[in-house]
Coordinates of C-alpha atoms and ligand atoms in Angstrom, one line a residue:
M231 CA 19.1 10.5 0.1
G232 CA 19.7 10.8 3.6
N233 CA 20.7 8.6 6.3
Y234 CA 17.4 6.4 7.1
E235 CA 18.5 3.4 9.0
V236 CA 15.0 2.3 9.8
G237 CA 13.0 -0.8 9.0
I238 CA 11.6 -4.2 10.1
D239 CA 13.3 -5.6 13.3
A240 CA 10.7 -8.2 14.0
I241 CA 7.9 -9.7 12.0
S242 CA 5.3 -12.4 12.9
V243 CA 2.3 -13.9 11.3
Y244 CA -1.1 -15.2 12.6
I245 CA -3.1 -17.6 10.4
P246 CA -6.4 -19.0 11.5
P247 CA -6.0 -22.9 12.2
Y248 CA -8.5 -23.9 9.4
Y249 CA -8.5 -24.0 5.7
L250 CA -10.7 -24.9 2.8
E251 CA -9.4 -26.8 -0.1
L252 CA -10.1 -24.9 -3.3
K253 CA -10.6 -28.2 -5.1
D254 CA -13.6 -28.6 -2.6
L255 CA -14.8 -25.0 -3.6
A256 CA -14.3 -25.7 -7.3
L257 CA -16.4 -28.8 -6.9
A258 CA -19.2 -26.9 -5.1
N259 CA -19.1 -23.9 -7.7
R260 CA -19.2 -26.6 -10.6
T261 CA -15.8 -25.2 -11.9
D262 CA -12.7 -27.1 -13.2
P263 CA -10.3 -27.0 -10.2
D264 CA -7.6 -25.9 -12.6
H265 CA -9.2 -22.5 -13.0
Y266 CA -8.5 -21.7 -9.2
L267 CA -5.4 -23.8 -8.8
V268 CA -3.7 -22.9 -12.2
G269 CA -5.6 -19.8 -13.5
L270 CA -5.3 -18.1 -10.2
G271 CA -2.5 -19.8 -8.6
C272 CA -4.5 -20.4 -5.4
R273 CA -4.3 -23.7 -3.4
R274 CA -6.1 -23.3 -0.2
M275 CA -8.0 -20.6 1.6
A276 CA -7.3 -19.8 5.4
L277 CA -10.7 -19.6 7.3
A278 CA -11.5 -17.7 10.3
P279 CA -14.2 -19.2 12.5
P280 CA -17.0 -17.1 13.7
G281 CA -15.3 -16.0 17.0
E282 CA -12.3 -14.8 15.3
D283 CA -12.0 -11.2 13.8
P284 CA -9.3 -8.8 12.8
V285 CA -8.9 -7.9 16.3
T286 CA -8.2 -11.4 17.7
M287 CA -6.0 -12.3 14.7
A288 CA -4.1 -8.9 15.3
A289 CA -3.6 -9.6 19.0
E290 CA -2.4 -13.2 18.2
A291 CA 0.1 -11.8 15.8
L292 CA 1.5 -9.5 18.2
E293 CA 1.6 -12.0 20.9
T294 CA 4.0 -14.2 18.7
L295 CA 6.1 -11.2 18.0
F296 CA 6.7 -10.4 21.8
E297 CA 7.1 -14.0 22.6
R298 CA 9.8 -14.6 19.8
Y299 CA 11.9 -11.6 19.6
A300 CA 13.6 -9.5 22.2
V301 CA 11.1 -6.6 22.4
S302 CA 10.1 -5.0 25.7
K303 CA 6.4 -3.5 25.8
G304 CA 7.7 -0.4 27.3
E305 CA 9.6 0.8 24.3
I306 CA 6.6 1.0 22.1
G307 CA 5.4 4.5 21.5
M308 CA 3.0 3.7 18.3
L309 CA 0.6 1.2 17.5
L310 CA -0.9 1.4 13.9
V311 CA -3.4 -1.0 12.4
G312 CA -3.9 -1.6 8.5
T313 CA -7.2 -2.9 8.0
E314 CA -10.2 -2.9 5.6
S315 CA -12.4 -5.2 7.7
S316 CA -12.5 -3.4 11.0
V317 CA -15.2 -4.5 13.7
D318 CA -16.3 -0.9 14.5
E319 CA -16.8 2.4 12.6
A320 CA -15.4 4.6 15.4
K321 CA -13.2 2.8 17.7
P322 CA -10.0 1.5 15.9
V323 CA -8.8 -2.0 16.1
A324 CA -5.4 -0.6 17.4
S325 CA -6.9 0.8 20.5
I326 CA -8.6 -2.7 21.5
V327 CA -5.5 -4.5 20.4
H328 CA -3.6 -2.0 22.7
G329 CA -5.7 -3.0 25.5
L330 CA -5.5 -6.5 25.1
L331 CA -1.5 -6.6 25.0
G332 CA -1.1 -4.2 27.9
L333 CA 1.0 -1.7 26.0
P334 CA 2.1 1.5 27.6
S335 CA -0.6 4.3 27.9
R336 CA 2.1 6.9 26.4
C337 CA 1.4 5.4 23.0
R338 CA -0.4 6.6 20.0
T339 CA -3.0 4.3 18.3
L340 CA -4.7 4.6 15.0
D341 CA -6.1 2.4 12.3
V342 CA -5.2 3.4 8.7
K343 CA -7.5 2.6 5.9
H344 CA -6.8 2.5 2.3
A345 CA -8.1 -1.0 1.0
C346 CA -4.9 -3.2 0.9
Y347 CA -2.5 -0.3 1.0
G348 CA -3.4 0.6 4.7
A349 CA -0.6 -1.2 6.3
T350 CA 1.9 0.2 3.9
G351 CA 0.7 3.8 4.7
A352 CA 1.0 2.7 8.4
L353 CA 4.5 1.4 7.9
R354 CA 5.5 4.8 6.3
L355 CA 4.0 6.7 9.2
A356 CA 5.9 4.4 11.6
C357 CA 9.2 4.7 9.9
D358 CA 9.1 8.5 10.1
Y359 CA 8.0 8.2 13.8
V360 CA 10.9 5.9 14.6
E361 CA 13.4 7.9 12.9
K362 CA 12.7 10.9 15.1
T363 CA 12.4 9.1 18.5
A364 CA 14.4 6.6 20.7
R365 CA 11.0 4.3 20.7
G366 CA 9.8 1.5 18.5
A367 CA 6.4 1.2 16.6
L368 CA 4.3 -1.5 15.7
V369 CA 2.3 -1.9 12.5
V370 CA -0.2 -4.8 12.3
A371 CA -2.0 -5.7 9.0
T372 CA -5.1 -7.7 9.9
D373 CA -8.1 -8.6 7.5
I374 CA -10.7 -11.2 6.7
A375 CA -11.4 -11.1 2.9
L376 CA -14.8 -12.0 1.9
Y377 CA -16.6 -11.9 -1.4
D378 CA -20.0 -13.1 -2.4
I379 CA -20.7 -16.8 -2.5
G380 CA -20.1 -18.2 -6.0
S381 CA -18.5 -14.9 -7.4
P382 CA -15.2 -14.7 -9.2
G383 CA -13.5 -13.2 -6.0
E384 CA -14.5 -16.1 -3.8
P385 CA -11.7 -18.5 -4.4
T386 CA -9.2 -15.6 -3.6
Q387 CA -10.6 -15.2 0.0
G388 CA -8.3 -15.6 3.0
A389 CA -7.7 -14.4 6.7
G390 CA -4.8 -13.6 8.6
A391 CA -2.5 -10.9 10.4
V392 CA 1.0 -9.9 10.0
A393 CA 2.6 -7.9 12.9
I394 CA 5.9 -5.8 12.4
L395 CA 8.2 -3.9 14.8
V396 CA 9.9 -1.0 13.2
R397 CA 13.2 0.1 14.9
K398 CA 16.3 1.9 14.1
N399 CA 19.1 -0.4 12.8
P400 CA 16.7 -3.3 12.2
K401 CA 18.0 -6.8 11.7
I402 CA 15.5 -8.1 9.1
L403 CA 14.9 -5.2 6.6
T404 CA 16.3 -1.9 6.2
F405 CA 14.2 0.4 4.0
E406 CA 16.1 2.7 1.6
P407 CA 15.0 6.1 1.7
F408 CA 11.4 6.5 0.5
V409 CA 11.2 8.4 -2.6
E410 CA 7.5 9.1 -2.9
A411 CA 7.1 6.6 -5.6
V412 CA 3.4 6.7 -4.8
Y413 CA 0.2 7.0 -7.0
T414 CA -3.3 7.8 -6.5
R415 CA -6.3 7.5 -8.7
H416 CA -9.9 7.6 -7.6
V417 CA -11.6 4.5 -9.0
W418 CA -14.2 2.3 -7.9
D419 CA -12.6 -1.0 -8.6
F420 CA -13.5 -2.4 -5.2
F421 CA -15.3 -1.2 -2.3
R422 CA -17.5 -2.3 0.7
P423 CA -20.3 -0.1 2.1
P424 CA -20.9 -0.2 5.8
H425 CA -23.7 -2.7 5.8
R426 CA -21.9 -5.2 3.8
Q427 CA -19.4 -8.0 5.0
S428 CA -18.2 -8.8 1.5
A429 CA -16.6 -6.4 -1.0
I430 CA -18.2 -5.2 -4.2
V431 CA -15.5 -5.6 -7.0
D432 CA -15.3 -5.3 -10.5
G433 CA -12.5 -7.7 -10.5
H434 CA -10.9 -7.5 -14.1
F435 CA -11.0 -3.7 -13.9
S436 CA -9.2 -3.9 -10.5
V437 CA -6.5 -5.9 -12.2
Q438 CA -6.1 -3.4 -14.9
C439 CA -6.1 -0.6 -12.1
Y440 CA -3.5 -2.5 -10.4
L441 CA -1.2 -2.8 -13.3
E442 CA -1.6 1.0 -14.1
A443 CA -0.6 1.8 -10.6
L444 CA 2.4 -0.5 -10.7
E445 CA 3.4 1.2 -13.9
A446 CA 3.2 4.6 -12.6
S447 CA 4.8 4.1 -9.3
Y448 CA 7.7 2.2 -10.9
L449 CA 8.4 4.9 -13.3
F450 CA 8.4 7.6 -10.2
F451 CA 10.7 5.2 -8.3
R452 CA 13.0 4.5 -11.4
E453 CA 13.3 8.3 -12.0
A454 CA 14.0 9.2 -8.4
T455 CA 16.4 6.4 -7.6
G456 CA 18.3 5.7 -10.9
R457 CA 17.5 2.0 -10.1
S458 CA 15.6 -0.5 -12.2
F459 CA 13.7 -3.5 -11.4
L460 CA 16.7 -5.5 -12.6
D461 CA 18.7 -4.4 -9.4
F462 CA 16.6 -6.3 -7.1
Q463 CA 17.4 -9.9 -5.9
Y464 CA 13.6 -10.5 -5.3
L465 CA 10.5 -8.7 -6.1
L466 CA 7.5 -8.7 -3.7
F467 CA 4.0 -7.6 -4.8
H468 CA 0.7 -7.2 -3.2
I469 CA -0.9 -10.8 -3.8
P470 CA -4.6 -10.6 -4.2
F471 CA -3.9 -14.0 -5.9
P472 CA -0.7 -15.6 -6.7
K473 CA -1.2 -15.2 -10.6
M474 CA -1.3 -11.6 -10.1
A475 CA 2.3 -11.5 -9.4
K476 CA 3.2 -13.0 -12.7
K477 CA 1.0 -10.2 -14.5
A478 CA 2.9 -7.5 -12.5
L479 CA 6.2 -8.9 -13.4
A480 CA 5.2 -9.2 -17.1
R481 CA 4.3 -5.5 -16.7
L482 CA 7.6 -4.6 -15.4
H483 CA 9.4 -6.4 -18.1
Q484 CA 7.2 -4.2 -20.7
V485 CA 8.0 -1.1 -19.1
E486 CA 11.6 -1.5 -18.6
A487 CA 12.1 -2.8 -22.3
R488 CA 11.3 0.8 -23.1
F489 CA 14.7 1.9 -21.6
S490 CA 17.2 -1.1 -21.9
E491 CA 17.1 -4.9 -23.0
V492 CA 15.8 -6.9 -20.1
P493 CA 18.3 -9.8 -20.2
C494 CA 16.1 -12.7 -19.0
S495 CA 12.7 -14.3 -20.0
L496 CA 9.6 -13.6 -18.0
E497 CA 9.4 -17.3 -17.1
E498 CA 12.9 -17.6 -15.9
D499 CA 12.6 -14.2 -13.9
F500 CA 9.5 -15.3 -12.4
E501 CA 10.9 -18.6 -11.1
R502 CA 14.2 -17.1 -9.6
R503 CA 12.9 -13.7 -8.2
V504 CA 9.1 -13.8 -7.5
E505 CA 7.8 -17.5 -7.1
P506 CA 9.8 -18.4 -4.1
A507 CA 7.7 -16.2 -1.8
L508 CA 4.3 -17.1 -3.2
Y509 CA 3.7 -20.5 -1.5
A510 CA 2.5 -18.7 1.7
N511 CA -0.1 -16.6 -0.4
A512 CA -1.2 -19.8 -2.2
E513 CA -1.9 -21.6 1.0
V514 CA -3.5 -18.6 2.9
G515 CA -5.4 -16.7 0.3
N516 CA -5.8 -12.8 0.0
I517 CA -5.4 -11.2 3.5
Y518 CA -5.7 -7.8 1.8
C519 CA -3.5 -5.4 4.0
G520 CA -1.2 -8.1 5.0
S521 CA -0.7 -9.9 1.7
L522 CA 2.6 -8.3 0.8
Y523 CA 4.0 -8.8 4.1
L524 CA 2.8 -12.5 4.1
S525 CA 4.8 -12.9 0.9
L526 CA 7.9 -11.2 2.6
C527 CA 7.6 -13.8 5.4
G528 CA 7.3 -16.7 2.9
L529 CA 10.5 -15.3 1.6
L530 CA 12.3 -14.8 4.7
E531 CA 11.4 -18.4 5.9
R532 CA 13.0 -19.7 2.7
A533 CA 16.0 -17.5 3.0
Q534 CA 19.5 -19.2 2.1
D535 CA 23.0 -17.6 3.3
S536 CA 23.3 -16.1 -0.1
D537 CA 20.2 -14.1 0.4
A538 CA 22.0 -12.1 3.3
S539 CA 22.1 -8.4 2.5
A540 CA 19.8 -9.0 -0.6
L541 CA 18.0 -6.0 -2.1
L542 CA 14.1 -6.3 -2.3
G543 CA 11.7 -4.5 -4.5
L544 CA 8.3 -4.1 -3.0
F545 CA 5.1 -3.0 -4.5
S546 CA 1.8 -2.3 -2.5
Y547 CA -1.6 -1.6 -4.1
G548 CA -4.8 -0.6 -2.3
S549 CA -8.0 -0.5 -4.6
G550 CA -9.6 2.7 -4.8
S551 CA -6.7 3.4 -5.4
C552 CA -3.3 4.1 -3.8
A553 CA 0.0 2.4 -4.7
E554 CA 3.7 2.6 -3.8
F555 CA 7.0 1.1 -4.9
F556 CA 9.8 1.0 -2.5
C557 CA 12.8 -1.1 -1.7
G558 CA 14.9 -2.5 1.2
R559 CA 17.8 -4.5 2.1
L560 CA 17.8 -7.6 4.1
G561 CA 20.1 -8.0 7.1
P562 CA 23.4 -9.9 7.0
D563 CA 22.2 -12.7 9.1
P564 CA 19.4 -14.8 8.1
N565 CA 19.4 -16.5 11.5
A566 CA 17.8 -13.4 12.9
W567 CA 14.6 -14.3 11.3
L568 CA 14.5 -18.0 10.1
G569 CA 12.1 -19.9 11.9
Q570 CA 10.8 -16.8 13.8
T571 CA 7.9 -15.5 12.0
G572 CA 5.3 -18.4 13.0
L573 CA 4.4 -18.8 9.4
L574 CA 5.4 -22.5 9.0
E575 CA 4.1 -23.7 12.1
A576 CA 0.8 -21.9 11.3
L577 CA 0.6 -23.6 8.0
K578 CA 1.6 -27.0 9.2
D579 CA -0.9 -27.0 12.2
R580 CA -4.4 -26.5 10.4
K581 CA -7.5 -28.4 10.1
R582 CA -9.3 -29.0 6.9
V583 CA -12.9 -27.8 6.9
T584 CA -15.6 -29.0 4.6
Y585 CA -17.5 -26.7 1.9
E586 CA -20.7 -27.0 4.3
D587 CA -18.8 -25.9 7.3
Y588 CA -17.3 -23.0 5.4
V589 CA -20.8 -21.8 4.3
A590 CA -22.3 -22.2 7.8
W591 CA -19.4 -20.2 9.3
R592 CA -19.8 -17.6 6.8
E593 CA -23.4 -17.3 7.6
A594 CA -22.8 -17.1 11.2
R595 CA -20.3 -14.3 10.6
E596 CA -23.0 -12.4 8.5
G597 CA -25.3 -13.0 11.2
E598 CA -22.9 -11.7 13.7
I599 CA -23.1 -8.3 12.0
G600 CA -26.9 -8.3 11.2
G601 CA -27.5 -9.4 15.0
K602 CA -29.5 -12.5 13.8
R603 CA -27.6 -15.4 15.1
F604 CA -24.4 -13.9 16.9
R605 CA -25.5 -11.2 19.2
F606 CA -22.7 -9.0 21.0
K607 CA -23.0 -9.8 24.6
G608 CA -20.4 -7.8 26.2
L609 CA -16.7 -7.7 26.9
D610 CA -14.6 -10.1 29.0
K611 CA -11.0 -8.9 29.8
G612 CA -11.4 -7.0 26.5
R613 CA -12.3 -9.8 24.3
R614 CA -15.8 -9.3 22.5
L615 CA -18.4 -12.1 23.6
Y616 CA -21.1 -13.3 21.4
T617 CA -24.2 -15.4 22.3
S618 CA -22.8 -18.6 20.5
P619 CA -20.9 -20.2 19.5
K620 CA -17.8 -19.1 21.7
R621 CA -14.4 -19.0 20.1
D622 CA -13.2 -22.1 22.0
E623 CA -16.1 -24.2 21.0
S624 CA -15.7 -23.3 17.3
R625 CA -12.1 -24.5 17.6
S626 CA -12.7 -28.0 19.0
Ligands
COA894 N1 -7.5 -24.0 -16.3 C1 -6.4 -23.2 -16.3 N2 -6.8 -21.7 -16.3 C2 -7.9 -21.4 -16.1 C3 -9.1 -22.2 -16.3 C4 -8.8 -23.6 -16.3 N3 -9.7 -24.6 -16.4 N4 -10.2 -21.5 -16.3 C5 -9.9 -20.2 -16.3 N5 -8.4 -20.2 -16.2 C6 -7.6 -19.0 -16.2 C7 -8.0 -17.8 -17.3 O1 -7.6 -18.1 -18.6 C8 -7.4 -16.6 -16.7 O2 -6.0 -16.6 -17.0 P1 -5.4 -15.2 -17.3 O3 -5.6 -14.1 -16.2 O4 -3.8 -15.4 -17.5 O5 -5.9 -14.8 -18.5 C9 -7.6 -16.8 -15.0 O6 -7.8 -18.2 -14.9 C10 -8.6 -16.1 -14.4 O7 -9.9 -16.4 -15.3 P2 -10.9 -15.4 -15.5 O8 -12.1 -16.1 -16.2 O9 -10.2 -14.4 -16.7 O10 -11.4 -14.5 -14.3 P3 -12.0 -15.0 -13.0 O11 -13.6 -15.3 -13.3 O12 -11.4 -16.2 -12.4 O13 -11.9 -13.8 -12.2 C11 -10.7 -12.1 -11.0 C12 -10.7 -13.4 -12.0 C13 -9.3 -11.6 -10.5 C14 -11.4 -11.1 -11.8 C15 -11.4 -12.5 -9.5 O14 -10.8 -13.5 -9.0 C16 -11.7 -11.3 -8.8 O15 -12.7 -10.6 -8.9 N6 -10.7 -11.2 -7.7 C17 -11.1 -10.2 -6.5 C18 -10.5 -8.9 -7.0 C19 -9.1 -8.9 -7.1 O16 -8.3 -9.9 -6.6 N7 -8.3 -7.9 -8.0 C20 -7.0 -7.9 -8.1 C21 -6.4 -6.5 -8.1 S1 -6.5 -6.1 -6.4

């Protein structure tokens, strides 16, 4: 398998400081709240006010990373951004963020796009780069997830960014050698043409595509490594909504049962190996590229001493579709990450927004792109300015 001591040495999260209670959304949509809370497993939706976008969220997540971990900007040789809600068709988010953060000019900057798989693709490129050089690489997953108002996808929306530093001999998660447990199938389960803010999605079909991709990439992984999903202390999945993780685990139980007896019930297994990470996703919603890594942060922030050196199985899915199954081992000392990701403070320090504010902010965001209400005024020290309202006003 080779000697591949590369992985996550620092990780941080940015969640916008506003949320909508899904009970309020259910009331507005004349739906039983349990449809969202129990049926989908969602509780709250993080909301980005109109002045926030994937660029500002990525910059915030990176600022937290530089503040909290011992990282010098000078060591960064690559900045990759995984996003499917970019602000420009040509200029990458990575290049704007590079300028905002003052990173070295001897640095490669790129956005990587494949729906929610983008950040995992970026992570793979970053690992290959770090293995071959003495420098570190940054990967940021940043997205605002939007579906049409009143559509089935609406309760799964969210917003946020996760920043990751990839280094040799990492303290948090060392990836085992990647074995190309990847799967691509061209499908139109979810897409967003350039003129649209919200995705067009065939939701139930996308669930089927996700599970099919999970099965295929898990079988590739199983064959190449000789490992089964039973070997992992925790399993982390791409989480478009928390209930999806249970469907994913159920599929792994079915697939594995073809080879050997699975010695635990689905319920017990879910509670022990999957559920501990999901509170973060239930509070934030789908953040597309970052959702798997938000789950990882959820797990990291609840780690016990007994989780030291735990083996994690990870599954990343991007509609369209591309998926990958991979694994990594946690570091020996949970103190290297406990309280560091910024997740717990971000969840504690949020303001509840009414349904009416949520709709107004959405209209403003859509106007921002159509040029109706929010016109792009120019740049101030790299920050994009709009005619109104300014970011600080919308935060007060
Ligand atoms: N109480 C408890 N559960 C309820 C309920 C209630 N009152 N009403 C519905 N439910 C359950 C359903 O039984 C169903 O459970 P199941 O999945 O275990 O069968 C679940 O809630 C979802 O309801 P359903 O009516 O089947 O679908 P939906 O209209 O809520 O849409 C998606 C679900 C996923 C299709 C929709 O959220 C979507 O399009 N999401 C965006 C795309 C996406 O996330 N894709 C995932 C792969 S990337």
